[in-house]
Coordinates of C-alpha atoms in Angstrom, one line a residue:
M1 CA 8.9 -11.0 36.9
R2 CA 8.3 -7.4 38.8
A3 CA 7.2 -9.4 41.8
A4 CA 10.0 -11.7 41.6
L5 CA 12.7 -9.0 41.6
A6 CA 10.9 -7.1 44.6
G7 CA 10.7 -10.9 46.3
G8 CA 14.1 -11.2 45.9
E9 CA 14.2 -14.6 44.3
L10 CA 15.7 -12.7 41.3
G11 CA 18.6 -9.9 41.0
A12 CA 17.9 -7.0 38.7
V13 CA 21.5 -7.6 37.7
E14 CA 20.8 -11.3 37.0
Y15 CA 17.8 -10.4 34.9
L16 CA 19.3 -8.0 33.5
S17 CA 22.2 -9.6 32.4
A18 CA 20.0 -13.0 30.9
L19 CA 18.7 -10.5 28.8
L20 CA 21.5 -8.7 27.4
E21 CA 23.1 -12.1 26.3
R22 CA 20.1 -12.8 24.6
I23 CA 19.8 -9.6 22.5
H24 CA 23.7 -10.3 22.2
R25 CA 22.7 -13.4 20.5
A26 CA 18.9 -12.9 19.0
D27 CA 18.8 -9.5 17.6
R28 CA 21.2 -10.2 14.9
H29 CA 18.6 -11.6 13.2
L30 CA 15.8 -9.7 14.6
H31 CA 17.4 -5.8 14.2
A32 CA 14.9 -4.5 17.1
F33 CA 17.6 -2.0 18.7
V34 CA 19.7 0.5 17.2
S35 CA 21.9 1.0 20.4
L36 CA 22.3 -0.5 24.1
A37 CA 23.1 1.2 27.1
W38 CA 24.4 -1.8 29.1
E39 CA 26.5 0.0 30.8
Q40 CA 24.3 2.6 32.0
A41 CA 21.4 -0.3 32.9
L42 CA 23.9 -2.5 34.3
D43 CA 24.8 0.4 36.9
A44 CA 21.0 1.1 37.4
A45 CA 20.1 -2.9 38.2
R46 CA 22.8 -2.9 40.8
Q47 CA 21.6 0.1 42.4
A48 CA 18.0 -1.7 42.6
D49 CA 19.5 -4.2 44.1
L50 CA 21.4 -2.6 46.7
R51 CA 17.5 -1.1 47.4
R52 CA 16.0 -4.5 47.8
A53 CA 18.8 -5.7 50.2
A54 CA 18.2 -2.3 52.2
G55 CA 14.8 -3.3 52.6
V56 CA 13.6 -0.2 51.3
P57 CA 10.3 0.1 49.8
L58 CA 10.5 -0.2 46.4
P59 CA 9.0 1.2 43.3
A60 CA 6.2 0.0 41.2
L61 CA 8.8 -1.0 38.6
H62 CA 11.5 -1.8 40.7
G63 CA 14.1 -3.5 38.3
V64 CA 11.9 -3.9 35.4
P65 CA 14.3 -2.9 31.8
F66 CA 11.9 -0.7 29.2
A67 CA 13.3 0.2 25.8
V68 CA 12.0 3.5 23.6
K69 CA 11.8 3.8 19.9
D70 CA 14.5 6.0 18.7
L71 CA 12.3 9.3 18.3
I72 CA 12.2 9.7 22.3
D73 CA 15.9 11.6 23.7
V74 CA 17.7 10.0 26.6
R75 CA 20.3 12.3 27.7
G76 CA 24.1 11.5 26.4
A77 CA 22.3 9.2 23.8
P78 CA 21.9 10.3 20.0
T79 CA 18.2 10.5 18.4
S80 CA 18.5 8.8 15.0
A81 CA 15.4 8.7 13.8
H82 CA 16.5 5.5 11.8
S83 CA 17.7 8.1 9.5
R84 CA 21.0 9.1 7.6
H85 CA 20.4 12.4 9.1
P86 CA 23.1 13.4 11.8
A87 CA 21.8 12.5 14.9
E88 CA 21.9 15.0 17.9
V89 CA 22.9 13.7 21.2
A90 CA 20.0 14.7 23.5
S91 CA 20.9 17.3 26.2
R92 CA 18.1 16.1 28.3
T93 CA 15.7 12.8 28.8
A94 CA 12.7 12.6 27.9
L95 CA 9.8 12.9 30.5
A96 CA 8.3 9.9 29.9
V97 CA 11.2 8.2 30.3
Q98 CA 12.0 9.9 33.4
R99 CA 8.6 8.7 34.6
L100 CA 9.4 5.4 34.2
Q101 CA 12.5 5.8 35.7
R102 CA 11.3 7.0 39.1
Q103 CA 9.3 4.4 39.5
G104 CA 12.7 1.9 39.6
A105 CA 12.1 1.0 35.3
I106 CA 15.5 0.3 34.1
Y107 CA 16.2 2.2 30.4
L108 CA 18.1 -0.2 28.3
G109 CA 18.5 1.0 24.9
K110 CA 17.2 2.9 21.6
L111 CA 14.7 0.7 19.4
A112 CA 14.4 0.9 15.5
L113 CA 11.7 2.3 13.5
E114 CA 10.8 3.4 10.1
E115 CA 12.9 6.5 9.5
F116 CA 11.2 9.6 11.1
G117 CA 8.0 8.0 12.1
I118 CA 6.6 8.0 8.4
G119 CA 9.6 6.2 6.2
S120 CA 9.2 2.4 4.8
P121 CA 10.8 -0.9 5.4
L122 CA 11.6 -1.0 1.9
D123 CA 14.0 2.5 2.3
D124 CA 17.6 1.8 2.1
L125 CA 18.8 2.9 5.7
P126 CA 21.5 2.7 8.0
W127 CA 19.8 -0.5 10.1
P128 CA 18.0 -2.8 8.4
S129 CA 14.2 -2.9 8.8
P130 CA 12.9 -5.2 12.2
R131 CA 11.8 -8.4 11.2
N132 CA 8.4 -9.7 11.9
P133 CA 9.1 -12.6 14.9
W134 CA 6.0 -15.0 13.5
D135 CA 7.4 -14.7 9.8
P136 CA 10.9 -13.0 9.0
R137 CA 9.6 -12.7 5.6
R138 CA 7.0 -10.4 6.7
T139 CA 6.9 -6.8 8.2
A140 CA 6.8 -6.2 11.8
G141 CA 4.3 -2.9 10.9
G142 CA 5.4 0.6 11.3
S143 CA 6.7 2.9 12.6
S144 CA 7.2 1.0 15.8
S145 CA 8.3 -1.8 14.2
G146 CA 11.6 -2.5 16.9
S147 CA 9.5 -2.1 20.1
A148 CA 7.2 -4.6 18.6
V149 CA 9.9 -7.2 17.3
A150 CA 12.1 -6.6 21.1
V151 CA 8.6 -7.2 23.6
A152 CA 7.3 -10.0 21.2
T153 CA 10.7 -11.9 21.4
G154 CA 11.5 -11.3 25.0
L155 CA 14.3 -9.2 24.5
V156 CA 12.8 -6.6 26.9
P157 CA 9.6 -6.6 28.9
L158 CA 8.5 -3.1 28.1
A159 CA 8.7 -0.7 24.8
L160 CA 7.6 2.8 24.5
G161 CA 6.6 3.7 20.6
T162 CA 4.7 6.7 19.0
D163 CA 1.5 6.8 17.1
T164 CA 0.7 9.3 14.8
G165 CA -1.6 7.3 12.4
G166 CA -1.3 4.0 14.0
S167 CA 2.7 3.6 14.4
V168 CA 1.7 1.8 18.1
R169 CA -1.2 -0.1 17.3
A170 CA 0.1 -1.6 13.7
P171 CA 3.0 -3.3 14.9
A172 CA 1.4 -4.6 18.1
A173 CA -1.2 -6.1 15.9
Y174 CA 1.1 -7.6 13.7
C175 CA 3.4 -8.8 16.0
G176 CA 0.6 -10.3 18.7
L177 CA 1.0 -7.7 21.2
V178 CA -1.0 -4.9 23.4
G179 CA -0.6 -1.4 22.1
L180 CA -2.1 1.8 23.9
K181 CA -2.7 5.1 21.8
P182 CA -3.4 6.9 24.8
T183 CA -5.9 10.1 24.8
H184 CA -4.0 13.0 23.0
G185 CA -2.1 15.0 25.6
R186 CA -1.9 12.6 28.4
I187 CA 1.4 11.4 28.1
S188 CA 4.0 14.3 28.1
M189 CA 5.5 14.3 24.4
R190 CA 8.4 16.7 26.1
G191 CA 11.5 14.8 24.5
V192 CA 10.2 13.3 21.7
M193 CA 10.9 13.8 18.1
P194 CA 7.8 15.7 16.4
L195 CA 6.6 14.1 13.6
A196 CA 2.5 16.1 13.7
P197 CA 2.6 17.5 16.7
T198 CA -1.3 17.7 17.0
L199 CA -1.8 14.2 16.1
D200 CA 2.0 13.0 17.8
T201 CA 1.1 10.6 21.0
I202 CA 3.6 8.3 22.8
G203 CA 2.4 4.9 23.8
P204 CA 3.3 1.7 26.2
M205 CA 3.3 -1.6 24.1
A206 CA 3.8 -5.2 26.1
R207 CA 2.9 -8.8 26.3
T208 CA -0.3 -8.3 28.3
A209 CA -2.6 -5.8 29.5
E210 CA -1.6 -5.9 32.5
D211 CA 1.9 -5.1 31.8
C212 CA 0.6 -2.5 29.5
A213 CA -1.3 -0.8 32.5
L214 CA 1.1 -1.3 34.8
M215 CA 3.7 0.5 32.0
F216 CA 0.9 3.4 31.4
A217 CA 0.3 3.9 35.5
G218 CA 3.7 5.5 35.8
L219 CA 3.6 7.2 32.7
V220 CA 0.4 9.4 33.7
A221 CA -1.2 10.9 37.0
P222 CA -3.4 8.8 38.8
K223 CA -6.9 8.9 37.7
K224 CA -10.2 7.0 39.4
R225 CA -10.7 3.5 37.7
N226 CA -14.0 2.8 35.8
E227 CA -16.9 1.1 37.0
G228 CA -16.1 -2.3 35.8
L229 CA -16.6 -4.6 32.5
S230 CA -20.3 -5.7 33.7
A231 CA -21.3 -2.2 32.4
S232 CA -19.4 -1.9 29.6
R233 CA -21.7 -1.3 26.1
I234 CA -19.6 -2.0 23.6
G235 CA -20.5 -0.5 20.0
V236 CA -19.4 -2.4 16.9
V237 CA -18.9 -0.2 14.1
D238 CA -20.2 -0.7 10.7
I239 CA -17.4 -0.6 8.5
S240 CA -19.4 -2.3 5.4
A241 CA -20.9 1.3 5.4
D242 CA -17.7 2.8 4.5
G243 CA -17.1 0.2 1.7
L244 CA -14.4 -1.4 3.4
A245 CA -13.8 -5.0 3.9
V246 CA -11.4 -6.9 6.0
D247 CA -9.8 -10.3 5.6
A248 CA -12.6 -13.0 6.7
D249 CA -9.7 -14.6 9.3
V250 CA -9.5 -10.4 11.1
A251 CA -13.4 -10.4 11.0
D252 CA -13.9 -14.0 12.3
A253 CA -11.3 -13.3 15.0
M254 CA -13.0 -10.2 16.4
A255 CA -16.7 -11.6 16.1
A256 CA -15.0 -14.7 18.1
A257 CA -13.6 -11.8 20.8
L258 CA -17.0 -9.7 21.1
K259 CA -18.4 -13.0 22.0
I260 CA -15.7 -13.7 24.7
L261 CA -16.8 -10.4 26.1
Q262 CA -20.3 -10.6 26.2
S263 CA -19.8 -13.8 28.1
L264 CA -18.2 -11.7 31.0
G265 CA -20.9 -9.1 31.0
A266 CA -20.3 -6.7 28.5
R267 CA -22.7 -5.6 26.0
A268 CA -22.5 -5.1 22.1
T269 CA -24.7 -3.4 19.4
G270 CA -24.0 -2.3 16.0
V271 CA -22.8 1.5 15.7
E272 CA -22.4 3.5 12.6
F273 CA -19.3 5.8 12.7
P274 CA -20.0 9.2 11.0
D275 CA -17.7 8.6 7.7
L276 CA -14.5 6.4 8.1
G277 CA -12.7 7.8 4.5
K278 CA -13.5 11.3 5.5
A279 CA -12.0 11.0 8.8
R280 CA -8.9 9.6 7.2
E281 CA -8.8 12.2 4.7
I282 CA -8.9 14.4 7.6
G283 CA -6.4 13.4 9.2
G284 CA -4.2 12.7 6.4
T285 CA -3.9 16.4 5.5
I286 CA -3.5 17.4 8.9
L287 CA -0.4 15.0 9.3
R288 CA 0.8 15.7 5.8
H289 CA 1.2 19.5 6.5
E290 CA 2.2 19.5 10.1
A291 CA 4.8 16.6 9.2
Y292 CA 6.3 19.0 5.9
A293 CA 6.5 21.8 8.4
T294 CA 8.2 19.8 10.6
H295 CA 11.0 18.8 8.1
R296 CA 10.7 21.9 6.0
D297 CA 14.3 23.0 6.9
R298 CA 15.6 19.7 6.9
L299 CA 14.3 19.0 3.5
A300 CA 15.5 22.1 2.1
R301 CA 19.4 20.9 3.2
A302 CA 19.5 17.6 2.7
A303 CA 16.9 16.1 1.3
D304 CA 19.0 13.5 -0.4
L305 CA 20.1 11.6 3.1
Y306 CA 15.7 10.6 3.2
G307 CA 15.1 7.3 2.5
A308 CA 13.2 7.3 -1.1
M309 CA 9.4 6.7 0.6
C310 CA 9.9 9.0 3.6
R311 CA 11.4 12.1 1.3
S312 CA 8.3 11.6 -0.8
R313 CA 5.8 11.3 1.9
L314 CA 7.2 13.9 3.8
E315 CA 7.3 16.4 0.1
S316 CA 3.7 15.6 -0.5
G317 CA 2.4 18.4 2.5
A318 CA 4.1 20.9 0.4
D319 CA 1.0 20.7 -1.6
V320 CA -1.0 21.3 1.5
G321 CA -1.6 24.7 1.9
L322 CA -2.6 26.7 4.8
Q323 CA -6.2 26.6 3.5
A324 CA -6.8 23.3 3.0
Y325 CA -5.2 22.8 6.4
A326 CA -6.9 25.4 8.0
K327 CA -10.3 23.6 6.7
A328 CA -9.6 20.2 7.8
L329 CA -8.8 21.3 11.8
E330 CA -12.3 23.2 10.8
E331 CA -13.8 19.7 10.2
R332 CA -11.3 17.9 12.7
E333 CA -13.9 19.4 15.4
L334 CA -16.9 18.4 13.7
L335 CA -15.6 15.0 13.3
K336 CA -14.8 14.8 17.3
A337 CA -18.3 16.1 17.9
S338 CA -20.0 13.1 15.6
V339 CA -17.4 10.6 17.2
D340 CA -18.5 11.9 21.1
R341 CA -22.1 11.7 20.0
L342 CA -21.5 7.8 19.6
F343 CA -20.4 7.1 23.3
A344 CA -23.8 8.3 24.0
H345 CA -24.9 4.8 23.4
A346 CA -21.5 3.0 23.9
D347 CA -18.9 3.4 26.2
V348 CA -16.4 1.7 23.9
L349 CA -16.2 1.0 20.2
A350 CA -14.8 -2.2 18.7
L351 CA -13.6 -2.2 14.8
P352 CA -10.5 -3.4 13.2
V353 CA -7.1 -2.2 13.6
T354 CA -5.7 -3.5 9.9
F355 CA -6.8 -5.1 7.3
G356 CA -5.1 -8.3 7.7
T357 CA -2.0 -10.2 8.7
A358 CA 1.6 -8.7 8.5
A359 CA 2.5 -8.6 4.6
A360 CA 5.8 -10.2 3.1
F361 CA 8.3 -7.6 2.2
D362 CA 8.9 -8.7 -1.2
D363 CA 5.0 -7.6 -1.9
P364 CA 4.6 -4.2 -2.3
Q365 CA 1.1 -4.1 -2.8
A366 CA 0.2 -6.3 0.1
L367 CA 2.9 -3.7 2.2
G368 CA 0.6 -0.8 0.9
R369 CA -2.7 -2.6 2.2
S370 CA -1.0 -3.3 5.6
G371 CA -0.2 0.5 5.9
N372 CA -3.7 1.5 5.1
V373 CA -4.7 3.8 8.2
A374 CA -8.0 4.1 7.5
F375 CA -8.8 2.1 10.8
R376 CA -6.4 4.1 12.8
L377 CA -5.9 7.6 11.8
P378 CA -9.0 8.8 12.5
F379 CA -8.7 8.5 16.3
N380 CA -5.3 10.4 16.0
A381 CA -7.3 13.1 14.4
T382 CA -10.0 12.7 17.0
G383 CA -7.7 12.1 20.0
H384 CA -9.8 9.4 21.7
P385 CA -7.9 6.5 23.0
A386 CA -7.4 3.1 21.3
I387 CA -6.1 0.0 22.4
V388 CA -5.0 -3.5 20.4
F389 CA -4.5 -6.6 21.1
C390 CA -4.7 -10.6 19.7
T391 CA -7.6 -12.1 19.1
G392 CA -6.3 -15.3 17.3
F393 CA -4.3 -16.8 14.7
N394 CA -4.7 -17.5 10.9
A395 CA -3.7 -20.3 9.2
D396 CA -0.3 -19.2 8.4
G397 CA 0.6 -18.7 12.2
L398 CA 0.5 -15.1 12.3
P399 CA -1.0 -13.2 14.6
L400 CA -4.3 -11.5 14.4
S401 CA -6.2 -8.4 16.4
M402 CA -9.0 -6.2 17.4
Q403 CA -9.1 -2.2 18.5
L404 CA -11.3 -0.9 20.9
V405 CA -11.9 2.8 21.3
G406 CA -13.0 4.9 24.4
R407 CA -14.1 8.1 25.3
R408 CA -11.2 10.7 25.7
G409 CA -9.6 10.5 29.2
E410 CA -10.9 6.9 29.9
D411 CA -7.8 5.1 28.7
E412 CA -7.8 2.7 32.0
R413 CA -11.3 1.4 30.4
L414 CA -9.6 -0.4 27.4
L415 CA -6.8 -1.8 29.6
D416 CA -9.4 -3.4 31.8
L417 CA -11.5 -4.5 28.6
A418 CA -8.4 -5.8 27.4
T419 CA -7.6 -7.5 30.6
A420 CA -10.6 -9.3 31.4
Y421 CA -10.4 -10.7 27.7
Q422 CA -6.8 -11.4 28.2
R423 CA -7.7 -13.4 31.6
A424 CA -10.4 -15.3 29.6
T425 CA -8.5 -15.9 26.8
S426 CA -5.0 -17.4 25.8
W427 CA -3.4 -16.2 22.9
H428 CA -1.3 -13.5 24.4
E429 CA 0.6 -16.8 25.8
M430 CA 1.8 -17.8 22.3
H431 CA 5.4 -17.1 21.5
P432 CA 6.7 -16.6 18.1
P433 CA 9.1 -19.0 16.5
L434 CA 11.9 -16.9 16.2
Q435 CA 11.6 -16.8 19.9
A436 CA 12.2 -20.3 20.5
S437 CA 15.0 -20.3 17.5
C438 CA 17.0 -17.4 19.3
A439 CA 16.7 -18.8 23.2

């Protein structure tokens, strides 16, 4: 699409108008968007067409629309956090959004989420919970659910989510997308509503790793690419050592994906993660304390405006005192060092991202399991980058995914590996049935 827009085969206004028509037709079934900035977007598209007609050099994302999770500020628009709490109108645009706009990308609107990034799809909220496009009876994952649904169904080609305990990776996995949780601090969080600041990241979501890489390049300072797939050593984490087990179809799809990566030149060996359960406990303590601190004043003023599950999760942080928090911070430093040591023997780590496929809304037990962050939260705690991508589908036609984790600062290596995998496979070319029905 970028090439078509830059080459004049398609106008930016023409493309954006088609997306807006599709959103108006389809989103009543999907509930991906909270708000649309259609006048602002159309004006930006007109300017993009004028630049192309003038023959001036075009930026990397010329005319490509994107949307953002509604924890991310855009000047003049309210940041709702998908909550009943009064939304403040942003006075500034988040730096990440500004950077994409400087690359020629067109801001299209705000996307739904689980309240404040920590709520539940079962909470009673001002907007409906987004529906998984592969089966609307199921969750799209949390908390960047609207971002995943919008991209998976072709309402927008690129989206930004946030990830504090897996909130980019879980929706990407459940909707069959690529989602990147960058190295902590590589993408500016300026203008993003915090949840747990030492864990929070902002991350790109797209249908392909190449698209994700294009978006990521617009968000960060340029960095030298790594030495390529043939030199990559993949350390396959033994999750059974921690008493964890995933569904057979998740494990089988991951094993098949690793074989493909090996056929492309990567080498795979088993590694033992220090302690996934302990890592989750450390991350959970930090998350609960920081999230409660972030919301303490709002809870005191208007606790009744929160959804029930969101309120319960936030209030649980009141039990984490300063001593327990300080201990968790100390333990995190030891955890970081122990994970870093694994990279003496591997360039990336491979492990599941979820225990199974997307859970049904009417199955609370399955929803709880689908929200289990044991494979995701540890890397928010350590700050290492992590990417997820689709590795197949189960018998019910639901996406299966795996996760790769890299050294801090080596986000590009993960994108390269996922790109190589997708060039050798076609899972990313599958489209959900809701996309076809809404066309």
